[in-house]
XYZ file of C-alpha atoms in Angstrom:
405
model
C -63.270 31.788 -39.511
C -63.211 29.869 -36.225
C -62.262 31.443 -32.906
C -58.957 29.544 -32.949
C -58.144 30.813 -36.436
C -58.919 34.371 -35.359
C -56.711 34.119 -32.275
C -53.907 32.545 -34.293
C -53.981 35.355 -36.849
C -54.146 37.949 -34.073
C -51.304 36.761 -31.865
C -48.929 34.555 -33.903
C -46.685 35.824 -36.670
C -47.789 34.284 -39.989
C -44.714 32.221 -40.865
C -46.863 29.233 -41.884
C -50.041 28.912 -43.902
C -52.123 26.775 -41.557
C -54.868 24.289 -42.278
C -58.165 25.334 -40.646
C -58.240 22.718 -37.886
C -57.323 23.169 -34.226
C -55.865 19.995 -32.719
C -57.125 18.978 -29.290
C -55.739 15.460 -28.969
C -53.678 12.799 -30.717
C -53.753 9.034 -30.372
C -51.853 6.374 -32.323
C -51.947 7.540 -35.969
C -54.854 9.946 -35.611
C -55.216 13.643 -34.803
C -58.468 14.839 -33.240
C -59.604 18.447 -33.543
C -61.527 20.587 -31.055
C -64.801 19.565 -32.743
C -64.081 15.871 -32.338
C -63.245 15.214 -35.985
C -60.609 12.519 -36.544
C -57.816 12.700 -39.137
C -55.360 10.064 -40.304
C -51.996 11.774 -39.791
C -49.698 11.310 -42.790
C -47.803 14.488 -41.860
C -46.361 13.031 -38.619
C -45.335 16.536 -37.571
C -43.215 16.789 -40.755
C -41.320 13.551 -40.123
C -41.126 13.924 -36.330
C -43.671 11.416 -35.017
C -42.062 8.333 -36.506
C -43.958 6.127 -34.018
C -47.261 7.943 -34.292
C -48.753 9.498 -31.179
C -48.699 8.273 -27.579
C -46.521 5.258 -28.320
C -46.358 3.335 -24.997
C -42.549 3.351 -24.663
C -42.446 7.096 -25.257
C -45.163 7.798 -22.721
C -43.390 5.638 -20.153
C -40.056 7.405 -20.748
C -41.780 10.795 -20.552
C -43.286 9.971 -17.164
C -40.154 8.368 -15.718
C -37.730 11.097 -16.777
C -40.251 13.785 -15.822
C -40.066 12.544 -12.247
C -36.263 12.775 -12.229
C -35.333 16.171 -13.700
C -36.396 18.252 -16.704
C -33.314 20.411 -17.184
C -29.761 20.649 -15.973
C -26.827 22.718 -17.126
C -24.323 21.287 -19.588
C -21.819 21.783 -16.785
C -23.071 18.444 -15.395
C -23.057 14.930 -16.836
C -26.408 14.257 -18.539
C -26.937 10.509 -18.283
C -29.855 10.112 -20.759
C -27.922 12.146 -23.347
C -24.697 10.186 -22.843
C -26.551 6.927 -23.358
C -28.292 8.256 -26.474
C -25.034 9.556 -27.944
C -23.338 6.207 -27.437
C -26.161 4.365 -29.172
C -26.341 6.781 -32.108
C -22.615 6.376 -32.709
C -22.678 2.582 -32.420
C -25.631 2.335 -34.811
C -23.926 4.550 -37.401
C -20.214 5.359 -37.682
C -19.058 2.973 -34.908
C -16.437 5.565 -33.924
C -17.532 9.145 -33.359
C -18.859 11.805 -31.034
C -22.206 13.617 -30.850
C -23.081 17.273 -30.502
C -26.691 17.858 -29.463
C -28.771 20.893 -30.419
C -32.474 21.669 -30.265
C -33.358 21.205 -33.942
C -32.250 20.273 -37.416
C -31.329 23.868 -38.208
C -29.049 23.902 -35.170
C -27.483 20.688 -36.454
C -26.660 22.522 -39.685
C -25.209 25.467 -37.768
C -22.972 23.083 -35.814
C -21.942 21.393 -39.055
C -20.864 24.724 -40.566
C -18.688 25.439 -37.538
C -17.192 21.942 -37.519
C -16.335 22.122 -41.214
C -14.696 25.515 -40.668
C -12.702 24.311 -37.658
C -11.505 21.264 -39.569
C -10.524 23.185 -42.695
C -8.578 25.847 -40.752
C -6.524 23.170 -39.000
C -6.160 20.497 -41.682
C -6.862 22.104 -45.074
C -6.562 25.915 -44.863
C -6.570 26.225 -48.650
C -10.054 24.682 -48.844
C -13.103 26.913 -48.448
C -16.814 26.420 -48.842
C -19.391 23.657 -49.091
C -20.991 21.898 -52.065
C -24.782 21.515 -51.775
C -27.548 20.400 -54.116
C -30.094 22.488 -55.961
C -33.484 22.488 -54.180
C -31.919 21.072 -51.013
C -33.166 22.136 -47.586
C -30.948 22.410 -44.520
C -32.775 24.880 -42.268
C -33.898 28.503 -41.954
C -31.468 30.139 -39.524
C -29.016 32.450 -41.288
C -26.147 29.971 -41.425
C -28.361 27.054 -42.458
C -30.198 29.347 -44.864
C -27.013 29.824 -46.848
C -27.008 26.087 -47.589
C -30.744 25.798 -48.292
C -31.020 26.112 -52.056
C -34.630 27.208 -52.493
C -35.036 30.868 -53.557
C -38.422 31.205 -51.882
C -36.741 30.415 -48.574
C -33.334 32.098 -48.739
C -34.869 35.195 -50.412
C -32.759 38.321 -49.719
C -31.894 37.690 -46.067
C -28.363 38.644 -44.970
C -25.858 35.963 -45.882
C -22.836 34.751 -43.974
C -19.474 34.933 -45.721
C -19.292 31.267 -46.681
C -18.632 30.041 -50.238
C -21.459 27.746 -51.337
C -21.345 25.778 -54.586
C -24.727 24.615 -55.878
C -24.872 21.645 -58.244
C -27.677 19.653 -59.836
C -28.847 16.412 -58.243
C -27.097 13.258 -59.482
C -24.775 15.187 -61.830
C -21.386 13.582 -61.258
C -19.600 15.538 -64.001
C -20.661 18.851 -62.496
C -19.621 17.619 -59.061
C -16.173 16.642 -60.342
C -15.714 20.027 -62.031
C -16.590 21.971 -58.877
C -14.233 19.844 -56.777
C -11.376 20.410 -59.218
C -11.976 24.111 -59.827
C -12.954 25.501 -56.418
C -11.356 23.084 -53.913
C -14.212 23.198 -51.366
C -13.874 21.851 -47.844
C -16.969 19.659 -47.777
C -19.971 18.208 -49.576
C -23.322 18.245 -47.756
C -26.265 16.312 -49.201
C -29.624 14.889 -48.200
C -29.677 11.226 -49.360
C -33.306 11.939 -50.238
C -34.341 15.549 -50.818
C -37.403 16.098 -48.646
C -38.635 19.652 -49.089
C -37.174 19.540 -52.586
C -39.849 17.075 -53.715
C -38.723 13.633 -52.465
C -35.831 13.188 -54.908
C -33.474 10.232 -54.418
C -29.750 10.504 -54.871
C -28.560 7.521 -56.873
C -26.201 4.935 -55.442
C -23.630 5.912 -58.068
C -23.845 9.616 -57.214
C -23.458 9.014 -53.480
C -20.514 6.688 -54.049
C -18.918 9.274 -56.338
C -19.288 11.916 -53.632
C -17.513 9.656 -51.163
C -14.731 8.853 -53.644
C -14.192 12.513 -54.538
C -14.135 13.506 -50.873
C -11.417 10.947 -50.270
C -9.490 11.986 -53.380
C -9.609 15.729 -52.686
C -9.476 15.481 -48.875
C -12.943 16.967 -48.348
C -15.500 16.135 -45.683
C -18.446 13.966 -46.740
C -21.522 15.155 -44.808
C -25.060 13.730 -44.954
C -28.181 15.542 -43.776
C -30.423 12.846 -42.244
C -32.700 15.277 -40.447
C -35.815 14.200 -42.334
C -34.798 10.816 -43.744
C -33.259 9.433 -40.567
C -34.496 7.546 -37.505
C -35.819 4.518 -39.382
C -38.047 6.334 -41.857
C -36.469 4.758 -44.950
C -35.912 1.221 -43.645
C -32.515 1.774 -42.015
C -31.718 3.996 -39.056
C -30.185 6.512 -41.485
C -30.901 6.623 -45.218
C -27.223 6.550 -46.233
C -26.954 3.074 -44.656
C -28.772 1.574 -47.636
C -25.393 1.831 -49.408
C -21.734 1.126 -48.589
C -20.978 4.623 -47.356
C -19.157 6.064 -44.376
C -19.689 9.812 -44.077
C -17.542 12.064 -41.948
C -20.516 13.906 -40.474
C -24.195 12.993 -39.990
C -26.842 15.624 -39.265
C -29.918 14.392 -37.415
C -33.105 15.866 -35.958
C -36.901 15.618 -36.213
C -37.702 12.004 -35.240
C -34.815 11.566 -32.803
C -36.567 13.264 -29.865
C -39.749 11.227 -29.995
C -41.835 14.385 -30.489
C -39.729 16.768 -28.400
C -37.137 19.212 -29.808
C -33.766 17.573 -30.384
C -31.179 17.527 -33.148
C -27.458 17.335 -33.600
C -24.538 15.860 -35.469
C -22.515 12.670 -35.285
C -18.884 13.571 -35.996
C -16.623 10.881 -37.381
C -12.921 10.220 -36.837
C -11.675 13.291 -38.727
C -13.721 15.600 -36.517
C -13.374 14.080 -33.062
C -11.256 16.945 -31.746
C -12.611 19.764 -33.911
C -14.648 21.270 -31.058
C -13.081 22.317 -27.776
C -14.849 23.788 -24.710
C -16.247 27.187 -25.619
C -16.315 26.623 -29.388
C -20.046 25.957 -29.484
C -22.980 25.328 -27.175
C -26.614 25.870 -26.251
C -28.531 26.274 -23.015
C -31.253 23.684 -23.443
C -29.785 20.891 -25.514
C -29.547 18.115 -24.885
C -32.818 18.184 -22.984
C -32.798 15.230 -20.562
C -36.464 14.695 -21.437
C -35.812 14.697 -25.192
C -32.815 12.409 -24.736
C -34.871 9.967 -22.670
C -37.463 9.870 -25.435
C -34.675 9.427 -27.979
C -33.562 6.307 -26.162
C -37.162 5.112 -26.151
C -37.346 5.658 -29.927
C -34.269 3.459 -30.412
C -35.755 0.848 -28.063
C -38.916 0.813 -30.166
C -37.013 0.530 -33.437
C -34.618 -2.214 -32.402
C -36.198 -4.012 -29.425
C -39.893 -3.737 -30.318
C -39.145 -4.529 -33.954
C -40.691 -1.328 -35.282
C -37.905 -0.836 -37.816
C -38.707 -4.185 -39.419
C -42.476 -3.739 -39.055
C -42.217 -0.314 -40.648
C -40.416 -1.810 -43.660
C -43.165 -4.402 -44.115
C -45.880 -1.769 -43.815
C -44.049 0.474 -46.274
C -43.870 -2.378 -48.793
C -47.644 -2.767 -48.641
C -48.214 0.982 -48.942
C -45.915 1.169 -51.979
C -47.730 -1.761 -53.572
C -51.091 -0.021 -53.211
C -49.674 3.285 -54.460
C -48.294 1.538 -57.531
C -51.760 0.117 -58.141
C -53.105 3.653 -57.966
C -50.548 4.923 -60.465
C -51.493 2.120 -62.857
C -55.131 3.151 -62.543
C -54.467 6.882 -62.983
C -51.410 7.181 -65.270
C -52.508 10.559 -66.628
C -52.626 12.062 -63.125
C -49.786 10.355 -61.230
C -46.540 10.991 -63.101
C -44.217 9.162 -60.715
C -43.877 7.895 -57.168
C -40.479 8.484 -55.588
C -38.832 7.904 -52.233
C -38.023 5.017 -49.975
C -39.808 3.422 -47.035
C -42.087 5.871 -45.269
C -40.768 8.900 -47.189
C -42.831 9.140 -50.356
C -43.410 11.762 -53.018
C -46.323 11.414 -55.460
C -45.591 13.675 -58.424
C -48.821 14.753 -60.109
C -49.912 16.649 -63.197
C -52.015 19.021 -61.056
C -51.538 22.776 -60.853
C -50.797 24.379 -57.478
C -54.465 25.316 -57.132
C -55.655 21.813 -58.009
C -53.287 20.081 -55.590
C -54.335 22.446 -52.786
C -57.974 21.652 -53.531
C -57.199 17.938 -53.324
C -55.437 18.467 -49.992
C -58.530 20.231 -48.638
C -60.853 17.506 -49.921
C -58.778 14.796 -48.267
C -58.749 16.818 -45.040
C -62.548 16.918 -45.171
C -62.453 13.139 -45.719
C -60.346 12.731 -42.564
C -56.847 12.424 -44.087
C -53.969 14.884 -43.655
C -51.351 15.047 -46.398
C -48.538 17.489 -47.077
C -47.681 19.229 -50.340
C -44.097 20.089 -51.228
C -42.292 21.390 -54.315
C -45.652 22.969 -55.214
C -47.328 19.912 -56.769
C -45.834 16.849 -55.037
C -47.899 14.979 -52.461
C -45.428 14.244 -49.662
C -46.343 11.306 -47.441
C -44.403 10.911 -44.188
C -46.416 8.151 -42.505
C -45.561 6.675 -39.110
C -44.019 3.222 -38.930
C -47.078 2.286 -36.867
C -49.463 2.746 -39.812
C -51.915 -0.148 -40.160
C -53.094 -1.971 -43.277
C -56.617 -0.727 -42.581
C -55.395 2.860 -42.513
C -53.536 2.308 -45.767
C -56.723 1.033 -47.405
C -58.662 4.013 -46.068
C -56.139 6.389 -47.590
C -55.859 4.583 -50.926
C -59.606 4.157 -51.478
C -60.280 7.769 -50.486
C -57.593 9.132 -52.793
C -58.809 6.793 -55.533
C -62.320 8.241 -55.229
C -61.075 11.826 -55.361
C -58.902 11.159 -58.419
C -61.747 9.398 -60.212
C -63.963 12.413 -59.580
C -61.445 14.569 -61.402
C -61.365 12.248 -64.373
C -65.161 12.159 -64.476
C -65.296 15.974 -64.546
C -62.877 16.120 -67.459
C -64.919 13.563 -69.405
C -68.077 15.605 -68.850
C-alpha cells in the first residue's frame, strides 16, 4: 500500500472504492500520477471533463474570472451566471428559466420541489413521479428516492413522495401507471448511465411526451450525464422531436468545477418564488464562467462537431472489436461519447481487465457490474483511439488464448 493509499484510508470516509493511483497532474486527455505514469483518461471525471484537461478556453476563463471575484451572495446580480442561463435556455427550450445548484443531485432536489409546487397549484389531485428501473438521479435523500438501484437506496430514510418504477421502454406499463395512479410527472434519463448505458427508444420517449400532454403531467429529462455535447447534441433528448417541461443538468456544465441545475419550461416559470429554494454557493461565478467557456468551445471552436466525428471513428473501431470477439462482447450501446460495452465477463473478470488496462496506461469505468462504460472527452484523438483499441484487443485475445489452452 502506498503512502497516499494509507492516508486516504486513514482520513477519508470510504464511500468509494478507489483505484491505487494518486493523481498529480492532468493535461489534455491524460492523467499523470505521482510516480510520473501516464494514463489515457476515458473516465473524464465521470462525464465531467467533456473537453479533457486544461482546455485553453477553460484555463483562460479560470484566470480571467479568478481576477474578478470568486464568490458573491445571491442577493447580487451574477453576470457570468445570467449569461450562462440565457445561453442554456436558448440552446434548449427557447423559453425558460434556470435554477443553479452545485451538483446533479441538487438539480434533482430542485426538480422534486418544482414538481411539487406545480402540482399543488395546477393539479392537486396528482401525486408522485414515474421513474425507470435502474435509473440514477443522485444520492441525497430526495434524489435517492428516485434512484432505482437497491445497492444505492438501501434502507436510508425515505421522503414521503410516491414513486412509480417502470421497466425501460415498456410503453404499456407506462400507460397503465399513468391511468391508475395519476402521477404528477415522469422523470427519465434519455440514456441510463449508471444503469449500464441503456438507450430509451425514440418511440418510448415520444410516448412519454404524448402521455404527459394527455394526462397533464410534467415531462422531465435528466441530462446530468448525457448532456453538454456528450451524445452529439447539447442535450441527448434533442436527437428527437421532444420538448420537455424540465431539464436537469450537471457534470460537464461547469468545465470541471461543481455546477448543476434545472432549465424550467413555460409551465414552471413561476413555480419558484423568493424563499422557496436556494443555496449559498451556486451559481459559483467561477463555475459559471467556465460554463460559458464550455459553450464557446462546443459552438464556436467546433468541438461539438469534432466530437461527433471522433465518436464515429471510435464506434467504428469498437464494432470491429466486437466482430473479432463475438463471444466476449455481447453488445455495444450508447450514443456519441457515452458508450457501454456489455461483456460476458464475471464481476471478478471485468475488474481484473480494468486493472490490466490501468497497468497498460488506460483508465476505464465499470458500471452495472459487468459493463465497460466509456465516457471519453470530445478532444480524444485518433491516435488515442488506436492505443485503446489495440490494447483492449490484446487483453481480450489473451483471455481467449487461456481458454483454448
